[in-house]
Amino acid sequence: MRILYVISELSLGGAEKQLVELAKEMVRRGHEVTIYTLNREVPRKAELAGSAVRLIVDQKQSRLDLALLRRLRRTIDSWQPDIVHGFLFDGDFYARVAACGTGIPVLNSERSSNYRLSLVQKVSHLLTRRLADGVVANTYVGRDFAQGLFGLSPADVHVAWNGVSLPEIERNAVAVDDHRLTYFGPGSHRVACLVGAIRPTKDYHLALAVAAQLIADDPCWRVLFVGDKLADVGGTTYRSGSVTEAYKDEVLRHYAQLGLSDKIKFTGLRTDVPAIVRQCDVLYITSVHEGFPNVVLEAMALGVPVVSTEYSDIRRILPFPWQVVASRAPGEIASAMRRAHEQRELLATAQRSWVEANATIEKATAQLERIYRRYVRPESCAAFS
């Protein structure tokens, strides 16, 4: 089977990471895979080295770049993929428009839920959504959302949960540095971490309130925020990241007002996240909505207890109901985090077992293969049955 993936870029986000892992696993299973990016930001390119995944890096010059659409169409015409699969909004749009009229099935992806499209996005989506033959969501909540967004029948909106490569996570979690010591100095600290860009969907104001409450309840705790572009992790200056500067300003002002800069730290953007997470006592999530959280899977695989607010499929993922705090009350989240630390051994075993049973990259790829077979020509499937 020849699979063409179309995505905006291969940046350090979760969707991009998942695509890289899926592409490599598809190749290992005997398929031919090409990833076509619409922008030159491809820091994950090195992760494809030695995998036989073909990467084509292009660059959009405008929101609707007709020249790029023609180049993508030429790639489709010359390579003749059996299926085209878009990732994220731009990847979805360009995939379905470029493949229009070729007879090649096109799938789009849903990686979140309950969001609003901008006016321009809404118009472009409504005009072209019927060009998609199906949608693959990475959560059940996302599936239900996508069904309304695309107007497709339930039979053409599928769920394929994210998966992680357990051997790769173990390799990436090997650390040379003592991150506890680096960020908080000597002492018998307990460290909680939150991983994610500073954006409204992550609710960093709640995350900071939880951190302050946790430390107030037990001064032994420290909190580490990992994963956004900060020029000064002390908190006042930064480079523009993936969200508006205004929201990041608000969050950093909130952080400064807490007066806890010795106990709460921002690491900035890191490429060694698994190694940092492994050295933490608890990982917590305060998201309002998002898709399937890769960092949660990584923490679960590494034996780090997880506590989360309620969103998406998180109740299907975490083994114990009390790990999900529906109230979004800082005190209740902090209490659940302390409980998770106290029951670390129990949670570590249960979480790892869940990942092995439900969310390895092998299982995710097999599910995606089953979905592809519903759409591609029978002769394309025969060689891989």
mmCIF file of C-alpha atoms in Angstrom:
data_model
loop_
_atom_site.group_PDB
_atom_site.id
_atom_site.type_symbol
_atom_site.label_atom_id
_atom_site.label_comp_id
_atom_site.label_asym_id
_atom_site.label_seq_id
_atom_site.Cartn_x
_atom_site.Cartn_y
_atom_site.Cartn_z
ATOM 1 C CA MET A 1 0.000 0.000 0.000
ATOM 2 C CA ARG A 2 1.269 3.488 -0.867
ATOM 3 C CA ILE A 3 0.316 6.086 1.745
ATOM 4 C CA LEU A 4 0.726 9.844 1.318
ATOM 5 C CA TYR A 5 0.478 11.935 4.483
ATOM 6 C CA VAL A 6 -0.014 15.700 4.208
ATOM 7 C CA ILE A 7 0.696 17.920 7.220
ATOM 8 C CA SER A 8 1.591 21.558 7.832
ATOM 9 C CA GLU A 9 4.989 20.819 9.369
ATOM 10 C CA LEU A 10 6.938 18.325 11.428
ATOM 11 C CA SER A 11 7.321 20.521 14.496
ATOM 12 C CA LEU A 12 7.629 19.249 18.061
ATOM 13 C CA GLY A 13 3.881 18.928 18.661
ATOM 14 C CA GLY A 14 2.046 15.750 19.582
ATOM 15 C CA ALA A 15 0.285 15.259 16.243
ATOM 16 C CA GLU A 16 3.583 15.570 14.399
ATOM 17 C CA LYS A 17 5.240 13.085 16.743
ATOM 18 C CA GLN A 18 2.412 10.621 16.237
ATOM 19 C CA LEU A 19 2.614 10.924 12.452
ATOM 20 C CA VAL A 20 6.355 10.245 12.478
ATOM 21 C CA GLU A 21 5.860 7.117 14.586
ATOM 22 C CA LEU A 22 2.943 5.885 12.465
ATOM 23 C CA ALA A 23 4.871 6.453 9.238
ATOM 24 C CA LYS A 24 7.892 4.505 10.482
ATOM 25 C CA GLU A 25 5.718 1.652 11.703
ATOM 26 C CA MET A 26 3.803 1.539 8.402
ATOM 27 C CA VAL A 27 7.121 1.118 6.576
ATOM 28 C CA ARG A 28 8.142 -1.655 8.962
ATOM 29 C CA ARG A 29 4.884 -3.383 8.063
ATOM 30 C CA GLY A 30 5.778 -3.327 4.364
ATOM 31 C CA HIS A 31 4.043 -0.188 3.097
ATOM 32 C CA GLU A 32 5.520 2.704 1.132
ATOM 33 C CA VAL A 33 5.094 6.042 2.891
ATOM 34 C CA THR A 34 5.625 9.662 1.876
ATOM 35 C CA ILE A 35 5.123 12.653 4.166
ATOM 36 C CA TYR A 36 4.499 15.975 2.407
ATOM 37 C CA THR A 37 4.876 19.074 4.600
ATOM 38 C CA LEU A 38 3.442 22.467 3.704
ATOM 39 C CA ASN A 39 6.124 24.362 5.632
ATOM 40 C CA ARG A 40 9.874 24.036 6.107
ATOM 41 C CA GLU A 41 9.700 23.700 9.892
ATOM 42 C CA VAL A 42 10.729 20.046 10.207
ATOM 43 C CA PRO A 43 12.716 19.544 13.437
ATOM 44 C CA ARG A 44 11.445 15.968 13.562
ATOM 45 C CA LYS A 45 13.144 15.143 10.245
ATOM 46 C CA ALA A 46 16.024 13.476 12.096
ATOM 47 C CA GLU A 47 13.564 11.026 13.674
ATOM 48 C CA LEU A 48 12.872 9.614 10.199
ATOM 49 C CA ALA A 49 16.535 8.837 9.512
ATOM 50 C CA GLY A 50 17.060 5.272 8.343
ATOM 51 C CA SER A 51 13.337 4.525 8.192
ATOM 52 C CA ALA A 52 12.747 4.581 4.393
ATOM 53 C CA VAL A 53 9.965 7.122 4.947
ATOM 54 C CA ARG A 54 10.188 9.650 2.115
ATOM 55 C CA LEU A 55 9.899 13.285 3.207
ATOM 56 C CA ILE A 56 8.966 16.108 0.824
ATOM 57 C CA VAL A 57 9.335 19.560 2.375
ATOM 58 C CA ASP A 58 7.495 22.420 0.682
ATOM 59 C CA GLN A 59 6.723 25.984 1.753
ATOM 60 C CA LYS A 60 3.403 27.796 1.580
ATOM 61 C CA GLN A 61 3.656 31.421 0.484
ATOM 62 C CA SER A 62 0.087 32.313 1.404
ATOM 63 C CA ARG A 63 -2.931 30.855 3.150
ATOM 64 C CA LEU A 64 -4.197 29.464 -0.155
ATOM 65 C CA ASP A 65 -1.080 28.780 -2.205
ATOM 66 C CA LEU A 66 -2.225 27.606 -5.624
ATOM 67 C CA ALA A 67 1.330 26.875 -6.737
ATOM 68 C CA LEU A 68 1.815 24.560 -3.774
ATOM 69 C CA LEU A 69 -1.497 22.870 -4.529
ATOM 70 C CA ARG A 70 -0.253 22.206 -8.061
ATOM 71 C CA ARG A 71 3.031 20.775 -6.748
ATOM 72 C CA LEU A 72 1.184 18.531 -4.335
ATOM 73 C CA ARG A 73 -1.133 17.415 -7.146
ATOM 74 C CA ARG A 74 1.879 16.585 -9.329
ATOM 75 C CA THR A 75 3.256 14.457 -6.502
ATOM 76 C CA ILE A 76 -0.057 12.624 -6.274
ATOM 77 C CA ASP A 77 -0.238 12.120 -10.039
ATOM 78 C CA SER A 78 3.332 10.866 -10.348
ATOM 79 C CA TRP A 79 3.540 8.688 -7.223
ATOM 80 C CA GLN A 80 -0.052 7.390 -7.385
ATOM 81 C CA PRO A 81 -0.635 6.695 -3.684
ATOM 82 C CA ASP A 82 -3.382 4.279 -2.728
ATOM 83 C CA ILE A 83 -4.633 6.669 -0.063
ATOM 84 C CA VAL A 84 -4.026 10.294 0.939
ATOM 85 C CA HIS A 85 -4.325 11.124 4.629
ATOM 86 C CA GLY A 86 -4.292 14.716 5.877
ATOM 87 C CA PHE A 87 -3.236 15.755 9.384
ATOM 88 C CA LEU A 88 -4.408 18.963 11.105
ATOM 89 C CA PHE A 89 -6.472 21.686 9.453
ATOM 90 C CA ASP A 90 -4.151 22.800 6.645
ATOM 91 C CA GLY A 91 -3.034 19.255 5.922
ATOM 92 C CA ASP A 92 -6.662 18.155 5.717
ATOM 93 C CA PHE A 93 -7.627 21.000 3.383
ATOM 94 C CA TYR A 94 -4.668 20.664 1.013
ATOM 95 C CA ALA A 95 -4.972 16.864 0.928
ATOM 96 C CA ARG A 96 -8.610 16.817 -0.114
ATOM 97 C CA VAL A 97 -8.323 19.675 -2.623
ATOM 98 C CA ALA A 98 -5.124 18.410 -4.259
ATOM 99 C CA ALA A 99 -6.509 14.884 -4.652
ATOM 100 C CA CYS A 100 -9.888 16.027 -5.986
ATOM 101 C CA GLY A 101 -10.839 14.178 -9.166
ATOM 102 C CA THR A 102 -8.052 11.594 -8.975
ATOM 103 C CA GLY A 103 -10.237 8.787 -7.674
ATOM 104 C CA ILE A 104 -7.752 8.251 -4.843
ATOM 105 C CA PRO A 105 -9.496 8.039 -1.464
ATOM 106 C CA VAL A 106 -8.789 10.903 0.931
ATOM 107 C CA LEU A 107 -9.010 10.715 4.701
ATOM 108 C CA ASN A 108 -8.837 13.660 7.059
ATOM 109 C CA SER A 109 -7.939 13.641 10.744
ATOM 110 C CA GLU A 110 -9.538 14.988 13.892
ATOM 111 C CA ARG A 111 -7.011 15.553 16.677
ATOM 112 C CA SER A 112 -9.163 17.586 19.085
ATOM 113 C CA SER A 113 -12.803 18.511 19.747
ATOM 114 C CA ASN A 114 -15.192 21.292 20.712
ATOM 115 C CA TYR A 115 -13.160 24.081 19.119
ATOM 116 C CA ARG A 116 -14.297 26.894 16.843
ATOM 117 C CA LEU A 117 -13.031 27.535 13.343
ATOM 118 C CA SER A 118 -12.163 31.055 12.265
ATOM 119 C CA LEU A 119 -14.406 32.590 9.611
ATOM 120 C CA VAL A 120 -11.892 31.862 6.842
ATOM 121 C CA GLN A 121 -11.423 28.291 8.070
ATOM 122 C CA LYS A 122 -15.169 27.773 8.312
ATOM 123 C CA VAL A 123 -15.785 28.926 4.734
ATOM 124 C CA SER A 124 -12.930 26.873 3.256
ATOM 125 C CA HIS A 125 -14.014 23.838 5.242
ATOM 126 C CA LEU A 126 -17.679 24.049 4.244
ATOM 127 C CA LEU A 127 -16.766 24.457 0.574
ATOM 128 C CA THR A 128 -14.468 21.421 0.478
ATOM 129 C CA ARG A 129 -15.412 19.037 3.304
ATOM 130 C CA ARG A 130 -17.366 16.743 0.970
ATOM 131 C CA LEU A 131 -14.101 15.935 -0.830
ATOM 132 C CA ALA A 132 -13.031 13.831 2.159
ATOM 133 C CA ASP A 133 -14.093 10.191 2.001
ATOM 134 C CA GLY A 134 -13.673 9.667 5.721
ATOM 135 C CA VAL A 135 -12.183 11.016 8.932
ATOM 136 C CA VAL A 136 -9.908 9.343 11.471
ATOM 137 C CA ALA A 137 -10.207 10.765 14.986
ATOM 138 C CA ASN A 138 -7.821 9.901 17.776
ATOM 139 C CA THR A 139 -10.558 9.979 20.435
ATOM 140 C CA TYR A 140 -14.207 8.986 20.692
ATOM 141 C CA VAL A 141 -15.098 12.546 21.667
ATOM 142 C CA GLY A 142 -13.247 13.741 18.562
ATOM 143 C CA ARG A 143 -15.133 11.224 16.440
ATOM 144 C CA ASP A 144 -18.495 12.616 17.550
ATOM 145 C CA PHE A 145 -17.289 16.178 16.956
ATOM 146 C CA ALA A 146 -15.916 15.337 13.493
ATOM 147 C CA GLN A 147 -19.142 13.679 12.425
ATOM 148 C CA GLY A 148 -20.937 16.995 12.805
ATOM 149 C CA LEU A 149 -18.068 19.036 11.380
ATOM 150 C CA PHE A 150 -17.763 16.965 8.198
ATOM 151 C CA GLY A 151 -21.376 15.864 7.806
ATOM 152 C CA LEU A 152 -20.313 12.268 7.161
ATOM 153 C CA SER A 153 -22.159 9.106 8.058
ATOM 154 C CA PRO A 154 -21.023 7.350 11.256
ATOM 155 C CA ALA A 155 -19.578 4.532 9.122
ATOM 156 C CA ASP A 156 -17.001 6.925 7.665
ATOM 157 C CA VAL A 157 -15.808 8.505 10.915
ATOM 158 C CA HIS A 158 -13.326 6.229 12.672
ATOM 159 C CA VAL A 159 -11.305 6.101 15.876
ATOM 160 C CA ALA A 160 -7.635 5.148 16.019
ATOM 161 C CA TRP A 161 -6.108 5.939 19.381
ATOM 162 C CA ASN A 162 -2.564 7.247 19.535
ATOM 163 C CA GLY A 163 0.216 4.796 20.239
ATOM 164 C CA VAL A 164 3.722 5.025 21.620
ATOM 165 C CA SER A 165 6.877 3.078 20.895
ATOM 166 C CA LEU A 166 7.791 1.601 24.268
ATOM 167 C CA PRO A 167 11.439 0.834 23.350
ATOM 168 C CA GLU A 168 11.927 4.363 22.021
ATOM 169 C CA ILE A 169 10.421 5.944 25.128
ATOM 170 C CA GLU A 170 12.763 3.909 27.304
ATOM 171 C CA ARG A 171 15.749 5.027 25.212
ATOM 172 C CA ASN A 172 14.701 8.662 25.299
ATOM 173 C CA ALA A 173 14.097 8.571 29.046
ATOM 174 C CA VAL A 174 17.729 7.793 29.832
ATOM 175 C CA ALA A 175 19.105 10.980 31.362
ATOM 176 C CA VAL A 176 22.631 12.222 31.844
ATOM 177 C CA ASP A 177 21.521 15.173 33.976
ATOM 178 C CA ASP A 178 19.800 15.243 37.344
ATOM 179 C CA HIS A 179 16.913 17.518 36.406
ATOM 180 C CA ARG A 180 15.698 17.859 39.985
ATOM 181 C CA LEU A 181 19.087 19.226 40.965
ATOM 182 C CA THR A 182 19.348 21.418 37.872
ATOM 183 C CA TYR A 183 16.058 23.197 38.455
ATOM 184 C CA PHE A 184 15.573 23.075 42.218
ATOM 185 C CA GLY A 185 18.976 22.468 43.764
ATOM 186 C CA PRO A 186 19.812 19.915 46.458
ATOM 187 C CA GLY A 187 17.118 18.595 48.773
ATOM 188 C CA SER A 188 14.530 15.840 49.095
ATOM 189 C CA HIS A 189 11.994 17.522 46.851
ATOM 190 C CA ARG A 190 8.904 16.004 45.309
ATOM 191 C CA VAL A 191 8.447 17.220 41.759
ATOM 192 C CA ALA A 192 5.237 17.522 39.749
ATOM 193 C CA CYS A 193 5.357 18.450 36.079
ATOM 194 C CA LEU A 194 3.013 19.660 33.386
ATOM 195 C CA VAL A 195 4.045 19.334 29.747
ATOM 196 C CA GLY A 196 2.539 21.495 27.038
ATOM 197 C CA ALA A 197 2.602 24.793 25.178
ATOM 198 C CA ILE A 198 1.246 27.872 26.942
ATOM 199 C CA ARG A 199 -2.108 28.078 25.248
ATOM 200 C CA PRO A 200 -5.691 28.597 26.491
ATOM 201 C CA THR A 201 -6.690 24.971 25.896
ATOM 202 C CA LYS A 202 -4.074 23.890 28.465
ATOM 203 C CA ASP A 203 -5.518 26.318 31.067
ATOM 204 C CA TYR A 204 -2.188 27.442 32.467
ATOM 205 C CA HIS A 205 -3.922 29.720 34.963
ATOM 206 C CA LEU A 206 -5.465 26.655 36.580
ATOM 207 C CA ALA A 207 -2.126 24.857 36.329
ATOM 208 C CA LEU A 208 -0.437 27.677 38.251
ATOM 209 C CA ALA A 209 -3.199 27.742 40.854
ATOM 210 C CA VAL A 210 -2.788 23.996 41.365
ATOM 211 C CA ALA A 211 0.979 24.388 41.693
ATOM 212 C CA ALA A 212 0.582 27.090 44.334
ATOM 213 C CA GLN A 213 -1.967 25.003 46.241
ATOM 214 C CA LEU A 214 0.228 21.905 46.129
ATOM 215 C CA ILE A 215 3.169 23.826 47.585
ATOM 216 C CA ALA A 216 0.978 25.509 50.213
ATOM 217 C CA ASP A 217 -0.306 22.107 51.344
ATOM 218 C CA ASP A 218 3.174 20.571 51.436
ATOM 219 C CA PRO A 219 6.273 22.792 51.035
ATOM 220 C CA CYS A 220 8.333 19.768 49.925
ATOM 221 C CA TRP A 221 6.708 19.949 46.483
ATOM 222 C CA ARG A 222 8.183 21.668 43.456
ATOM 223 C CA VAL A 223 6.515 22.149 40.052
ATOM 224 C CA LEU A 224 8.074 22.117 36.586
ATOM 225 C CA PHE A 225 6.365 23.427 33.446
ATOM 226 C CA VAL A 226 7.887 21.901 30.319
ATOM 227 C CA GLY A 227 7.464 22.617 26.657
ATOM 228 C CA ASP A 228 7.158 26.150 25.337
ATOM 229 C CA LYS A 229 9.548 28.646 23.800
ATOM 230 C CA LEU A 230 10.788 30.908 26.561
ATOM 231 C CA ALA A 231 13.868 33.070 26.215
ATOM 232 C CA ASP A 232 13.867 33.782 29.940
ATOM 233 C CA VAL A 233 12.549 30.943 32.071
ATOM 234 C CA GLY A 234 12.464 33.399 34.942
ATOM 235 C CA GLY A 235 9.310 34.619 33.372
ATOM 236 C CA THR A 236 9.172 37.998 31.604
ATOM 237 C CA THR A 237 10.563 37.702 28.091
ATOM 238 C CA TYR A 238 10.063 35.052 25.448
ATOM 239 C CA ARG A 239 9.963 34.367 21.776
ATOM 240 C CA SER A 240 6.601 34.097 20.105
ATOM 241 C CA GLY A 241 5.406 30.520 20.358
ATOM 242 C CA SER A 242 2.357 28.615 19.228
ATOM 243 C CA VAL A 243 -0.184 30.864 20.961
ATOM 244 C CA THR A 244 -0.897 34.561 21.159
ATOM 245 C CA GLU A 245 1.611 36.680 23.011
ATOM 246 C CA ALA A 246 -1.259 38.185 25.001
ATOM 247 C CA TYR A 247 -2.175 34.880 26.633
ATOM 248 C CA LYS A 248 1.433 34.068 27.387
ATOM 249 C CA ASP A 249 1.796 37.546 28.916
ATOM 250 C CA GLU A 250 -1.175 36.854 31.187
ATOM 251 C CA VAL A 251 0.236 33.516 32.300
ATOM 252 C CA LEU A 252 3.692 34.900 33.025
ATOM 253 C CA ARG A 253 2.219 37.813 34.989
ATOM 254 C CA HIS A 254 0.206 35.297 37.014
ATOM 255 C CA TYR A 255 3.399 33.327 37.597
ATOM 256 C CA ALA A 256 5.265 36.429 38.780
ATOM 257 C CA GLN A 257 2.441 37.376 41.142
ATOM 258 C CA LEU A 258 2.694 34.019 42.925
ATOM 259 C CA GLY A 259 6.181 34.845 44.141
ATOM 260 C CA LEU A 260 7.206 31.189 43.933
ATOM 261 C CA SER A 261 9.931 31.354 41.300
ATOM 262 C CA ASP A 262 12.220 29.231 43.482
ATOM 263 C CA LYS A 263 9.620 26.452 43.678
ATOM 264 C CA ILE A 264 7.887 26.704 40.275
ATOM 265 C CA LYS A 265 10.037 26.704 37.134
ATOM 266 C CA PHE A 266 9.518 26.930 33.373
ATOM 267 C CA THR A 267 12.035 24.859 31.416
ATOM 268 C CA GLY A 268 11.326 26.353 28.016
ATOM 269 C CA LEU A 269 11.194 24.167 24.926
ATOM 270 C CA ARG A 270 12.965 20.842 25.507
ATOM 271 C CA THR A 271 13.750 17.863 23.289
ATOM 272 C CA ASP A 272 14.398 15.529 26.249
ATOM 273 C CA VAL A 273 10.888 15.544 27.701
ATOM 274 C CA PRO A 274 10.720 11.792 28.521
ATOM 275 C CA ALA A 275 13.948 12.055 30.527
ATOM 276 C CA ILE A 276 12.532 14.972 32.521
ATOM 277 C CA VAL A 277 9.151 13.303 33.070
ATOM 278 C CA ARG A 278 10.756 10.083 34.318
ATOM 279 C CA GLN A 279 12.465 12.022 37.122
ATOM 280 C CA CYS A 280 9.170 13.560 38.287
ATOM 281 C CA ASP A 281 6.865 12.160 40.955
ATOM 282 C CA VAL A 282 3.573 13.108 39.278
ATOM 283 C CA LEU A 283 2.496 14.442 35.891
ATOM 284 C CA TYR A 284 -0.660 16.530 35.835
ATOM 285 C CA ILE A 285 -2.906 17.896 33.103
ATOM 286 C CA THR A 286 -5.282 20.877 33.342
ATOM 287 C CA SER A 287 -6.554 20.910 29.749
ATOM 288 C CA VAL A 288 -10.004 22.155 28.829
ATOM 289 C CA HIS A 289 -10.050 20.163 25.605
ATOM 290 C CA GLU A 290 -7.570 18.470 23.306
ATOM 291 C CA GLY A 291 -7.106 15.158 21.562
ATOM 292 C CA PHE A 292 -5.356 12.036 22.744
ATOM 293 C CA PRO A 293 -2.515 13.169 25.038
ATOM 294 C CA ASN A 294 0.816 11.659 23.988
ATOM 295 C CA VAL A 295 2.569 12.933 27.102
ATOM 296 C CA VAL A 296 0.094 11.054 29.283
ATOM 297 C CA LEU A 297 0.914 7.823 27.456
ATOM 298 C CA GLU A 298 4.630 8.481 27.849
ATOM 299 C CA ALA A 299 4.285 9.122 31.580
ATOM 300 C CA MET A 300 2.155 6.001 31.983
ATOM 301 C CA ALA A 301 4.729 3.940 30.119
ATOM 302 C CA LEU A 302 7.521 5.328 32.322
ATOM 303 C CA GLY A 303 5.777 4.559 35.601
ATOM 304 C CA VAL A 304 4.959 8.174 36.493
ATOM 305 C CA PRO A 305 1.495 8.645 38.083
ATOM 306 C CA VAL A 306 -0.902 10.907 36.175
ATOM 307 C CA VAL A 307 -3.696 13.173 37.427
ATOM 308 C CA SER A 308 -5.916 15.076 35.015
ATOM 309 C CA THR A 309 -8.887 17.340 34.642
ATOM 310 C CA GLU A 310 -11.759 15.857 32.671
ATOM 311 C CA TYR A 311 -11.598 16.211 28.899
ATOM 312 C CA SER A 312 -11.839 14.066 25.797
ATOM 313 C CA ASP A 313 -11.221 10.332 26.387
ATOM 314 C CA ILE A 314 -9.128 10.727 29.535
ATOM 315 C CA ARG A 315 -11.518 8.610 31.644
ATOM 316 C CA ARG A 316 -11.059 5.769 29.175
ATOM 317 C CA ILE A 317 -7.282 6.062 29.555
ATOM 318 C CA LEU A 318 -6.447 6.494 33.239
ATOM 319 C CA PRO A 319 -7.021 3.288 35.256
ATOM 320 C CA PHE A 320 -8.661 4.749 38.386
ATOM 321 C CA PRO A 321 -11.637 7.166 38.437
ATOM 322 C CA TRP A 322 -10.095 9.394 41.117
ATOM 323 C CA GLN A 323 -7.190 10.228 38.784
ATOM 324 C CA VAL A 324 -9.631 12.422 36.827
ATOM 325 C CA VAL A 325 -10.859 15.517 38.695
ATOM 326 C CA ALA A 326 -14.054 16.815 37.120
ATOM 327 C CA SER A 327 -14.463 19.860 39.368
ATOM 328 C CA ARG A 328 -11.379 21.709 38.082
ATOM 329 C CA ALA A 329 -10.890 22.905 41.677
ATOM 330 C CA PRO A 330 -7.184 23.507 42.435
ATOM 331 C CA GLY A 331 -7.441 21.988 45.903
ATOM 332 C CA GLU A 332 -9.029 18.787 44.622
ATOM 333 C CA ILE A 333 -6.464 18.416 41.860
ATOM 334 C CA ALA A 334 -3.600 18.987 44.311
ATOM 335 C CA SER A 335 -5.116 16.427 46.687
ATOM 336 C CA ALA A 336 -5.365 13.858 43.879
ATOM 337 C CA MET A 337 -1.718 14.527 42.993
ATOM 338 C CA ARG A 338 -0.590 13.834 46.546
ATOM 339 C CA ARG A 339 -2.673 10.653 46.554
ATOM 340 C CA ALA A 340 -1.107 9.601 43.251
ATOM 341 C CA HIS A 341 2.343 10.050 44.743
ATOM 342 C CA GLU A 342 1.394 7.974 47.786
ATOM 343 C CA GLN A 343 0.055 5.179 45.539
ATOM 344 C CA ARG A 344 2.826 5.439 42.956
ATOM 345 C CA GLU A 345 3.620 1.722 42.802
ATOM 346 C CA LEU A 346 -0.024 0.736 42.261
ATOM 347 C CA LEU A 347 -0.553 3.370 39.588
ATOM 348 C CA ALA A 348 2.728 2.654 37.823
ATOM 349 C CA THR A 349 1.794 -1.002 37.338
ATOM 350 C CA ALA A 350 -1.788 -0.319 36.241
ATOM 351 C CA GLN A 351 -0.850 2.492 33.864
ATOM 352 C CA ARG A 352 1.929 0.549 32.152
ATOM 353 C CA SER A 353 -0.399 -2.433 31.707
ATOM 354 C CA TRP A 354 -3.028 -0.194 30.107
ATOM 355 C CA VAL A 355 -0.541 1.214 27.610
ATOM 356 C CA GLU A 356 0.731 -2.246 26.680
ATOM 357 C CA ALA A 357 -2.826 -3.471 26.124
ATOM 358 C CA ASN A 358 -4.257 -0.447 24.316
ATOM 359 C CA ALA A 359 -1.796 2.160 23.119
ATOM 360 C CA THR A 360 1.403 0.827 21.610
ATOM 361 C CA ILE A 361 2.419 2.154 18.210
ATOM 362 C CA GLU A 362 1.958 -1.367 16.828
ATOM 363 C CA LYS A 363 -1.691 -1.432 17.917
ATOM 364 C CA ALA A 364 -2.324 2.096 16.636
ATOM 365 C CA THR A 365 -0.832 1.254 13.236
ATOM 366 C CA ALA A 366 -2.782 -1.990 12.934
ATOM 367 C CA GLN A 367 -6.019 -0.113 13.597
ATOM 368 C CA LEU A 368 -5.136 2.502 10.980
ATOM 369 C CA GLU A 369 -4.352 -0.260 8.493
ATOM 370 C CA ARG A 370 -7.808 -1.732 9.053
ATOM 371 C CA ILE A 371 -9.359 1.659 8.356
ATOM 372 C CA TYR A 372 -7.317 2.164 5.178
ATOM 373 C CA ARG A 373 -8.430 -1.217 3.832
ATOM 374 C CA ARG A 374 -12.024 0.015 3.831
ATOM 375 C CA TYR A 375 -11.118 2.639 1.236
ATOM 376 C CA VAL A 376 -8.244 1.471 -0.963
ATOM 377 C CA ARG A 377 -8.541 -0.695 -4.047
ATOM 378 C CA PRO A 378 -8.664 -4.436 -3.236
ATOM 379 C CA GLU A 379 -5.518 -5.153 -5.249
ATOM 380 C CA SER A 380 -3.577 -2.677 -3.087
ATOM 381 C CA CYS A 381 -4.576 -4.553 0.055
ATOM 382 C CA ALA A 382 -3.921 -8.045 -1.251
ATOM 383 C CA ALA A 383 -0.148 -7.888 -0.835
ATOM 384 C CA PHE A 384 -0.463 -6.877 2.814
ATOM 385 C CA SER A 385 -3.255 -9.130 4.025
#
